[in-house]
Short mmCIF file of C-alpha atoms in Angstrom, two decimals:
data_model
loop_
_atom_site.label_atom_id
_atom_site.label_comp_id
_atom_site.label_asym_id
_atom_site.label_seq_id
_atom_site.Cartn_x
_atom_site.Cartn_y
_atom_site.Cartn_z
CA MET A 1196 65.54 8.08 -105.53
CA LYS A 1197 62.43 5.99 -105.91
CA ILE A 1198 60.53 4.60 -102.89
CA THR A 1199 57.88 2.02 -103.70
CA HIS A 1200 55.32 0.54 -101.29
CA VAL A 1201 54.48 -3.05 -102.24
CA ASN A 1202 51.62 -5.22 -101.02
CA PRO A 1203 51.73 -8.62 -102.76
CA THR A 1204 48.28 -9.97 -103.54
CA THR A 1205 49.21 -13.20 -101.78
CA LEU A 1206 49.69 -11.36 -98.45
CA HIS A 1207 47.14 -9.54 -96.31
CA CYS A 1208 46.70 -5.94 -97.43
CA ASN A 1209 46.11 -3.42 -94.63
CA PRO A 1210 45.87 0.29 -95.45
CA ALA A 1211 47.75 1.17 -92.24
CA PHE A 1212 51.06 -0.35 -93.37
CA SER A 1213 52.95 -1.84 -96.31
CA GLN A 1214 54.31 -5.36 -96.43
CA VAL A 1215 57.41 -4.27 -98.38
CA VAL A 1216 59.11 -0.96 -99.14
CA THR A 1217 61.82 -0.77 -101.76
CA VAL A 1218 64.33 2.06 -102.22
CA GLU A 1219 66.17 2.51 -105.53
CA GLY A 1220 68.68 5.10 -106.66
CA SER A 1221 71.31 7.34 -105.19
CA GLY A 1222 70.63 8.67 -101.72
CA LYS A 1223 71.28 8.37 -98.05
CA THR A 1224 69.76 6.21 -95.35
CA ILE A 1225 68.86 7.73 -91.99
CA TYR A 1226 68.49 5.66 -88.83
CA VAL A 1227 66.58 7.29 -85.98
CA GLY A 1228 67.28 5.66 -82.63
CA GLY A 1229 64.44 4.77 -80.28
CA GLN A 1230 62.40 7.82 -79.33
CA ASN A 1231 60.32 7.95 -76.16
CA ALA A 1232 57.79 10.44 -74.82
CA VAL A 1233 60.25 12.97 -73.45
CA ASN A 1234 60.41 16.69 -74.20
CA THR A 1235 63.58 18.76 -74.64
CA ASP A 1236 63.92 19.02 -70.85
CA GLY A 1237 63.84 15.23 -70.48
CA LYS A 1238 60.38 15.32 -68.86
CA ILE A 1239 58.10 12.38 -69.70
CA ILE A 1240 54.98 13.63 -71.48
CA GLY A 1241 51.81 11.69 -70.67
CA ASP A 1242 50.98 8.68 -68.58
CA ASP A 1243 48.86 6.93 -71.22
CA LEU A 1244 49.93 5.20 -74.42
CA GLY A 1245 48.18 7.64 -76.78
CA THR A 1246 49.81 10.76 -75.36
CA GLN A 1247 53.22 9.10 -75.13
CA THR A 1248 52.96 7.83 -78.72
CA GLU A 1249 52.14 11.31 -80.00
CA GLN A 1250 55.20 12.75 -78.22
CA ALA A 1251 57.46 9.94 -79.44
CA MET A 1252 56.27 10.51 -83.02
CA ARG A 1253 56.92 14.24 -82.68
CA ASN A 1254 60.43 13.36 -81.48
CA VAL A 1255 60.96 11.08 -84.48
CA THR A 1256 59.79 13.91 -86.75
CA THR A 1257 62.25 16.30 -85.08
CA ALA A 1258 65.10 13.80 -85.47
CA LEU A 1259 64.25 13.30 -89.14
CA SER A 1260 64.18 17.04 -89.70
CA ALA A 1261 67.68 17.35 -88.23
CA ALA A 1262 68.82 14.98 -90.97
CA ASN A 1263 66.89 16.87 -93.69
CA ALA A 1264 64.15 14.25 -93.92
CA THR A 1265 60.40 14.13 -93.34
CA PRO A 1266 57.97 11.42 -92.24
CA LYS A 1267 57.23 10.75 -95.93
CA ASP A 1268 60.85 9.58 -96.30
CA VAL A 1269 60.41 6.86 -93.64
CA VAL A 1270 60.56 3.37 -95.08
CA LYS A 1271 60.42 1.41 -91.81
CA LEU A 1272 59.13 1.99 -88.29
CA THR A 1273 59.75 -0.29 -85.34
CA ILE A 1274 57.40 0.33 -82.42
CA TYR A 1275 57.95 -1.15 -78.98
CA ILE A 1276 54.90 -1.13 -76.69
CA VAL A 1277 54.86 -2.22 -73.07
CA GLN A 1278 52.64 -5.27 -72.60
CA GLY A 1279 49.10 -4.65 -71.43
CA HIS A 1280 48.58 -1.63 -73.70
CA SER A 1281 46.54 -1.46 -76.90
CA ILE A 1282 48.48 -1.49 -80.14
CA GLN A 1283 45.47 0.15 -81.80
CA ASP A 1284 45.72 3.12 -79.39
CA ALA A 1285 49.33 3.62 -80.48
CA PHE A 1286 48.46 3.48 -84.19
CA LEU A 1287 45.56 5.93 -83.79
CA ALA A 1288 47.75 8.36 -81.84
CA ALA A 1289 50.62 8.10 -84.34
CA ARG A 1290 48.34 8.94 -87.25
CA LYS A 1291 47.29 12.20 -85.51
CA ILE A 1292 50.78 13.63 -86.01
CA GLU A 1293 51.12 15.64 -89.21
CA GLY A 1294 52.86 13.79 -92.02
CA TRP A 1295 52.41 10.31 -90.58
CA ASN A 1296 49.46 9.16 -92.66
CA HIS A 1297 51.29 7.06 -95.25
CA PRO A 1298 51.54 3.28 -95.00
CA THR A 1299 55.20 2.49 -94.39
CA ALA A 1300 56.59 -0.90 -93.37
CA VAL A 1301 55.97 -1.39 -89.63
CA THR A 1302 57.01 -3.89 -86.99
CA VAL A 1303 55.35 -3.77 -83.57
CA LEU A 1304 56.84 -5.58 -80.61
CA VAL A 1305 55.18 -6.01 -77.23
CA VAL A 1306 57.83 -5.88 -74.52
CA HIS A 1307 57.96 -6.36 -70.77
CA ALA A 1308 59.56 -2.97 -70.07
CA LEU A 1309 61.53 -0.11 -71.59
CA ALA A 1310 64.53 1.93 -70.34
CA HIS A 1311 62.44 3.93 -67.82
CA PRO A 1312 59.57 2.37 -65.83
CA LYS A 1313 57.18 5.14 -66.96
CA PHE A 1314 57.91 4.70 -70.69
CA LEU A 1315 55.06 2.92 -72.49
CA VAL A 1316 56.33 3.21 -76.08
CA GLU A 1317 59.58 3.58 -78.01
CA ILE A 1318 59.77 4.21 -81.75
CA GLU A 1319 62.66 3.74 -84.20
CA ALA A 1320 62.64 4.86 -87.83
CA ILE A 1321 64.61 4.24 -91.00
CA ALA A 1322 64.33 6.84 -93.76
CA ALA A 1323 65.76 7.16 -97.26
CA VAL A 1324 66.34 10.50 -98.99
CA LYS A 1325 67.78 11.58 -102.31
CA LYS A 1326 71.30 13.07 -102.12
#
C-alpha cells in the first residue's frame, strides 16, 4: 500500500498538515471514532485544552494499535475544539505525543459544545494499512 502526501503548488503549503493524502493498493481502512480526554476508568484528564488534547491523542493511538495500526498510518484527522480555545494549543499538544509528527490531512472544527460539558476536544482518525 502506498500513502502519498500531496501539497499542490497552487495551494498554501503548511508543514503541519497536508492538503491531500492518497492511498493506493490493497489494504484496509480503519475509522477511529471521536476520542476525548478520558482514561480507562472514564475519568476526564485535564481541564485545559493542551492536557485534554494529549490524552485524546493517546486514546487515538491506543485505538489504532487495537486495529494493528500506528499514527503513521493515519491519513485524516478531524479535530473538534470547543469555541473560545486556541487551535494552536491543540496542535502543539498533539505533536508532543510520540508518532504524531507527520503532516496528515486535518480538518479542525470549532463547536459550541461536545458530549460532556467538561470536554474541550474530540478527535477522529482515518488510517490505511496494508493487508
